[in-house]
């Protein structure tokens, strides 16, 4: 089966994330998990956001949960010596990312929505989101690998696997692979409308996922592209079985969030990316100013039609009680 609308209503936490209209319940906090012991380093340009090893991550998520976070997105950071041409470490069921999902499920069970990023860029030596053959990013071979990574995350217990690669046809391939293996309640969040943006800089540092040569313009969308392509990409992913459609970045593309949310039936998410976060953190002169900016930004996402907001601001906004 390609379409399983029940996936988005499988747990109370999923229903609350998607259907509770409050801003607070729409938030998803991203985390970066590194291999090692007792590591917690702040990411340059991103105050209050860390690269953390497993135990530290568990403590941070527990604190965030107490503050009201009910949905998280995990990125596995892979050390250079474990990278290869085929992103094998990204599907290694013993990796720190997989262990993090397993441990978090043990602690929170279904009270926390766990999303995991599915891409090749953190695990390939060249840092591209696909397999490189003769200097080109090979679509179909990459899609097969993406499906294997997604399946490995589903086995660990992820609620949603989040395809951020922008290869053609990957949602269908992931859906079929999950179905064939009996994972009928695992959701797919599709980064459907993802631009080749200059706002991903701090993230690529944090995830050590910058392309070593070239750029991502052969798969991520042209920043000049109009609404038709955004609608096309969203509808293709929806037809292929995506459970959530995401637009990324957020603030420069609010009009696209509105247009896509009017065009599709599936819930819509927006990713308020690392460069947007860094901009606010650098420009706010004090906590009061930051509070007003964050509240204004989160409201703009809601107004434009986002059901789900992935944002690095979630942690502080909830801990400080900025939003109800
Ligand atoms: C991986 C991925 C990226 C982001 C999320 N998943 C980077 C990229 O596409 O280069 C960016 C998130 C952010 O900037 O906060 N493909």
Short mmCIF file of N, CA and C in Angstrom, two decimals, residues 34-131:
data_model
loop_
_atom_site.label_atom_id
_atom_site.label_comp_id
_atom_site.label_asym_id
_atom_site.label_seq_id
_atom_site.Cartn_x
_atom_site.Cartn_y
_atom_site.Cartn_z
N UNK A 34 26.88 12.81 17.81
CA UNK A 34 28.21 12.38 17.37
C UNK A 34 28.61 11.11 18.11
N UNK A 35 29.57 10.40 17.54
CA UNK A 35 30.11 9.20 18.17
C UNK A 35 31.07 9.65 19.26
N UNK A 36 31.24 8.84 20.30
CA UNK A 36 32.20 9.19 21.35
C UNK A 36 31.53 9.21 22.71
N UNK A 37 32.29 9.71 23.70
CA UNK A 37 31.81 9.72 25.07
C UNK A 37 31.92 11.12 25.65
N UNK A 38 30.88 11.54 26.33
CA UNK A 38 30.85 12.82 27.04
C UNK A 38 31.24 14.02 26.18
N UNK A 39 30.69 14.07 25.00
CA UNK A 39 30.94 15.21 24.11
C UNK A 39 29.71 16.11 24.11
N UNK A 40 29.95 17.40 24.28
CA UNK A 40 28.88 18.39 24.14
C UNK A 40 29.52 19.69 23.72
N UNK A 41 29.56 19.92 22.41
CA UNK A 41 30.22 21.14 21.93
C UNK A 41 29.21 22.01 21.19
N UNK A 42 29.25 23.30 21.53
CA UNK A 42 28.32 24.24 20.90
C UNK A 42 28.72 24.44 19.44
N UNK A 43 27.73 24.57 18.56
CA UNK A 43 28.01 24.70 17.14
C UNK A 43 28.30 26.18 16.80
N UNK A 44 29.40 26.43 16.08
CA UNK A 44 29.75 27.82 15.75
C UNK A 44 28.58 28.53 15.05
N UNK A 45 28.25 29.70 15.55
CA UNK A 45 27.15 30.48 14.95
C UNK A 45 25.78 30.09 15.46
N UNK A 46 25.72 29.00 16.25
CA UNK A 46 24.42 28.54 16.73
C UNK A 46 24.42 28.36 18.26
N UNK A 47 24.37 29.49 18.99
CA UNK A 47 24.38 29.40 20.45
C UNK A 47 23.25 28.49 20.95
N UNK A 48 23.56 27.69 22.00
CA UNK A 48 22.55 26.83 22.63
C UNK A 48 22.17 25.60 21.79
N UNK A 49 22.92 25.34 20.70
CA UNK A 49 22.70 24.14 19.89
C UNK A 49 24.04 23.38 19.86
N UNK A 50 23.99 22.06 20.06
CA UNK A 50 25.21 21.29 20.33
C UNK A 50 25.37 20.07 19.42
N UNK A 51 26.62 19.65 19.34
CA UNK A 51 26.90 18.29 18.84
C UNK A 51 27.16 17.48 20.09
N UNK A 52 26.42 16.39 20.23
CA UNK A 52 26.48 15.65 21.50
C UNK A 52 26.63 14.16 21.27
N UNK A 53 27.37 13.52 22.20
CA UNK A 53 27.41 12.06 22.16
C UNK A 53 26.17 11.51 22.87
N UNK A 54 25.98 10.22 22.73
CA UNK A 54 24.70 9.59 23.10
C UNK A 54 24.14 9.95 24.48
N UNK A 55 24.95 9.73 25.53
CA UNK A 55 24.42 9.96 26.89
C UNK A 55 24.05 11.43 27.09
N UNK A 56 24.90 12.31 26.56
CA UNK A 56 24.62 13.74 26.70
C UNK A 56 23.33 14.11 25.97
N UNK A 57 23.16 13.51 24.79
CA UNK A 57 21.94 13.76 24.02
C UNK A 57 20.70 13.34 24.81
N UNK A 58 20.78 12.17 25.44
CA UNK A 58 19.61 11.69 26.20
C UNK A 58 19.25 12.69 27.30
N UNK A 59 20.30 13.21 27.99
CA UNK A 59 20.03 14.20 29.05
C UNK A 59 19.40 15.46 28.48
N UNK A 60 19.92 15.90 27.33
CA UNK A 60 19.39 17.13 26.73
C UNK A 60 17.94 16.94 26.31
N UNK A 61 17.65 15.79 25.71
CA UNK A 61 16.26 15.56 25.27
C UNK A 61 15.33 15.49 26.49
N UNK A 62 15.82 14.88 27.58
CA UNK A 62 14.98 14.82 28.78
C UNK A 62 14.64 16.22 29.29
N UNK A 63 15.65 17.10 29.30
CA UNK A 63 15.40 18.49 29.73
C UNK A 63 14.42 19.19 28.80
N UNK A 64 14.64 19.00 27.50
CA UNK A 64 13.75 19.62 26.52
C UNK A 64 12.32 19.09 26.66
N UNK A 65 12.22 17.80 26.95
CA UNK A 65 10.89 17.20 27.13
C UNK A 65 10.19 17.85 28.32
N UNK A 66 10.94 18.04 29.40
CA UNK A 66 10.36 18.70 30.58
C UNK A 66 9.86 20.09 30.25
N UNK A 67 10.56 20.76 29.32
CA UNK A 67 10.16 22.11 28.93
C UNK A 67 8.97 22.10 27.96
N UNK A 68 8.65 20.93 27.43
CA UNK A 68 7.48 20.84 26.56
C UNK A 68 7.72 20.37 25.14
N UNK A 69 8.97 20.05 24.80
CA UNK A 69 9.25 19.52 23.45
C UNK A 69 8.62 18.13 23.33
N UNK A 70 7.90 17.91 22.26
CA UNK A 70 7.26 16.60 22.05
C UNK A 70 7.62 15.98 20.70
N UNK A 71 8.48 16.66 19.93
CA UNK A 71 8.91 16.10 18.64
C UNK A 71 10.34 16.53 18.39
N UNK A 72 11.17 15.59 17.91
CA UNK A 72 12.58 15.89 17.70
C UNK A 72 13.03 15.37 16.33
N UNK A 73 14.07 16.02 15.79
CA UNK A 73 14.65 15.53 14.54
C UNK A 73 16.14 15.28 14.78
N UNK A 74 16.59 14.06 14.45
CA UNK A 74 17.98 13.69 14.75
C UNK A 74 18.83 13.63 13.49
N UNK A 75 20.03 14.21 13.58
CA UNK A 75 21.02 14.13 12.51
C UNK A 75 22.23 13.38 13.04
N UNK A 76 22.63 12.33 12.38
CA UNK A 76 23.83 11.59 12.78
C UNK A 76 25.05 12.21 12.13
N UNK A 77 26.02 12.64 12.95
CA UNK A 77 27.26 13.20 12.42
C UNK A 77 28.28 12.06 12.35
N UNK A 78 28.86 11.87 11.20
CA UNK A 78 29.75 10.72 11.00
C UNK A 78 31.20 11.18 10.84
N UNK A 79 32.11 10.54 11.58
CA UNK A 79 33.51 10.98 11.51
C UNK A 79 34.12 10.57 10.17
N UNK A 80 35.14 11.34 9.76
CA UNK A 80 35.72 11.18 8.42
C UNK A 80 36.18 9.74 8.15
N UNK A 81 36.75 9.07 9.17
CA UNK A 81 37.29 7.73 8.93
C UNK A 81 36.20 6.70 8.65
N UNK A 82 34.94 7.03 8.93
CA UNK A 82 33.85 6.07 8.67
C UNK A 82 33.08 6.40 7.39
N UNK A 83 33.50 7.46 6.70
CA UNK A 83 32.81 7.81 5.46
C UNK A 83 33.35 6.97 4.29
N UNK A 84 32.49 6.70 3.31
CA UNK A 84 32.94 6.00 2.11
C UNK A 84 32.16 6.50 0.91
N UNK A 85 32.24 5.81 -0.21
CA UNK A 85 31.55 6.28 -1.43
C UNK A 85 30.08 5.92 -1.44
N UNK A 86 29.67 4.99 -0.59
CA UNK A 86 28.29 4.49 -0.64
C UNK A 86 27.49 4.73 0.64
N UNK A 87 28.00 5.57 1.52
CA UNK A 87 27.26 5.97 2.74
C UNK A 87 26.89 4.78 3.63
N UNK A 88 27.77 3.78 3.69
CA UNK A 88 27.44 2.59 4.47
C UNK A 88 27.18 2.87 5.95
N UNK A 89 27.93 3.81 6.52
CA UNK A 89 27.76 4.06 7.96
C UNK A 89 26.35 4.60 8.26
N UNK A 90 25.74 5.25 7.28
CA UNK A 90 24.40 5.81 7.51
C UNK A 90 23.34 4.73 7.68
N UNK A 91 23.65 3.50 7.23
CA UNK A 91 22.67 2.41 7.41
C UNK A 91 23.16 1.34 8.38
N UNK A 92 24.24 1.67 9.10
CA UNK A 92 24.79 0.74 10.08
C UNK A 92 23.91 0.73 11.33
N UNK A 93 23.25 -0.38 11.56
CA UNK A 93 22.27 -0.44 12.66
C UNK A 93 22.90 -0.32 14.04
N UNK A 94 24.25 -0.39 14.09
CA UNK A 94 24.94 -0.22 15.37
C UNK A 94 25.50 1.19 15.54
N UNK A 95 25.23 2.06 14.59
CA UNK A 95 25.81 3.41 14.66
C UNK A 95 25.24 4.19 15.85
N UNK A 96 25.91 5.29 16.21
CA UNK A 96 25.45 6.07 17.36
C UNK A 96 24.06 6.67 17.11
N UNK A 97 23.77 7.00 15.85
CA UNK A 97 22.44 7.55 15.54
C UNK A 97 21.37 6.48 15.79
N UNK A 98 21.61 5.27 15.31
CA UNK A 98 20.63 4.19 15.50
C UNK A 98 20.46 3.88 16.98
N UNK A 99 21.58 3.87 17.70
CA UNK A 99 21.49 3.58 19.14
C UNK A 99 20.72 4.69 19.87
N UNK A 100 20.91 5.92 19.41
CA UNK A 100 20.19 7.05 20.02
C UNK A 100 18.68 6.86 19.85
N UNK A 101 18.25 6.45 18.66
CA UNK A 101 16.82 6.25 18.44
C UNK A 101 16.29 5.15 19.36
N UNK A 102 17.05 4.05 19.44
CA UNK A 102 16.62 2.92 20.28
C UNK A 102 16.50 3.35 21.75
N UNK A 103 17.51 4.07 22.23
CA UNK A 103 17.49 4.50 23.63
C UNK A 103 16.36 5.49 23.90
N UNK A 104 16.16 6.41 22.98
CA UNK A 104 15.09 7.41 23.17
C UNK A 104 13.72 6.74 23.18
N UNK A 105 13.54 5.74 22.34
CA UNK A 105 12.25 5.02 22.33
C UNK A 105 12.03 4.32 23.66
N UNK A 106 13.14 3.77 24.22
CA UNK A 106 13.01 3.09 25.52
C UNK A 106 12.54 4.07 26.59
N UNK A 107 13.10 5.28 26.55
CA UNK A 107 12.79 6.27 27.58
C UNK A 107 11.39 6.86 27.38
N UNK A 108 11.10 7.25 26.15
CA UNK A 108 9.88 8.05 25.92
C UNK A 108 8.74 7.26 25.28
N UNK A 109 9.05 6.07 24.80
CA UNK A 109 8.03 5.28 24.13
C UNK A 109 7.32 6.12 23.05
N UNK A 110 6.01 6.16 23.06
CA UNK A 110 5.32 6.92 22.01
C UNK A 110 4.97 8.34 22.45
N UNK A 111 5.53 8.80 23.57
CA UNK A 111 5.20 10.15 24.03
C UNK A 111 6.02 11.22 23.31
N UNK A 112 7.01 10.79 22.52
CA UNK A 112 7.86 11.72 21.80
C UNK A 112 7.90 11.28 20.34
N UNK A 113 7.68 12.23 19.42
CA UNK A 113 7.76 11.89 17.99
C UNK A 113 9.22 11.98 17.57
N UNK A 114 9.78 10.86 17.13
CA UNK A 114 11.20 10.84 16.74
C UNK A 114 11.32 10.82 15.22
N UNK A 115 11.96 11.86 14.69
CA UNK A 115 12.19 11.95 13.26
C UNK A 115 13.69 11.80 13.01
N UNK A 116 14.06 11.15 11.93
CA UNK A 116 15.49 11.00 11.62
C UNK A 116 15.76 11.47 10.19
N UNK A 117 16.88 12.15 10.02
CA UNK A 117 17.25 12.63 8.69
C UNK A 117 17.83 11.49 7.85
N UNK A 118 17.31 11.36 6.65
CA UNK A 118 17.79 10.32 5.73
C UNK A 118 18.46 11.00 4.54
N UNK A 119 19.79 10.90 4.49
CA UNK A 119 20.52 11.48 3.36
C UNK A 119 21.88 10.80 3.28
N UNK A 120 22.60 11.06 2.21
CA UNK A 120 23.92 10.45 2.05
C UNK A 120 25.05 11.41 2.42
N UNK A 121 24.75 12.72 2.45
CA UNK A 121 25.82 13.72 2.52
C UNK A 121 26.68 13.64 3.78
N UNK A 122 26.11 13.16 4.90
CA UNK A 122 26.92 13.07 6.13
C UNK A 122 27.82 11.83 6.11
N UNK A 123 27.56 10.90 5.20
CA UNK A 123 28.26 9.61 5.24
C UNK A 123 29.14 9.34 4.02
N UNK A 124 29.12 10.25 3.04
CA UNK A 124 29.95 10.03 1.85
C UNK A 124 31.24 10.85 1.95
N UNK A 125 32.33 10.34 1.40
CA UNK A 125 33.61 11.06 1.46
C UNK A 125 33.54 12.39 0.71
N UNK A 126 32.74 12.44 -0.35
CA UNK A 126 32.65 13.67 -1.14
C UNK A 126 31.60 14.64 -0.61
N UNK A 127 30.75 14.19 0.32
CA UNK A 127 29.76 15.07 0.92
C UNK A 127 28.56 15.37 0.04
N UNK A 128 28.37 14.60 -1.02
CA UNK A 128 27.19 14.82 -1.84
C UNK A 128 26.01 13.98 -1.33
N UNK A 129 24.81 14.40 -1.72
CA UNK A 129 23.60 13.73 -1.22
C UNK A 129 23.27 12.47 -2.01
N UNK A 130 24.14 12.10 -2.95
CA UNK A 130 23.91 10.90 -3.75
C UNK A 130 25.23 10.26 -4.11
N UNK A 131 25.14 9.14 -4.81
CA UNK A 131 26.32 8.42 -5.28
C UNK A 131 26.88 9.18 -6.49
#
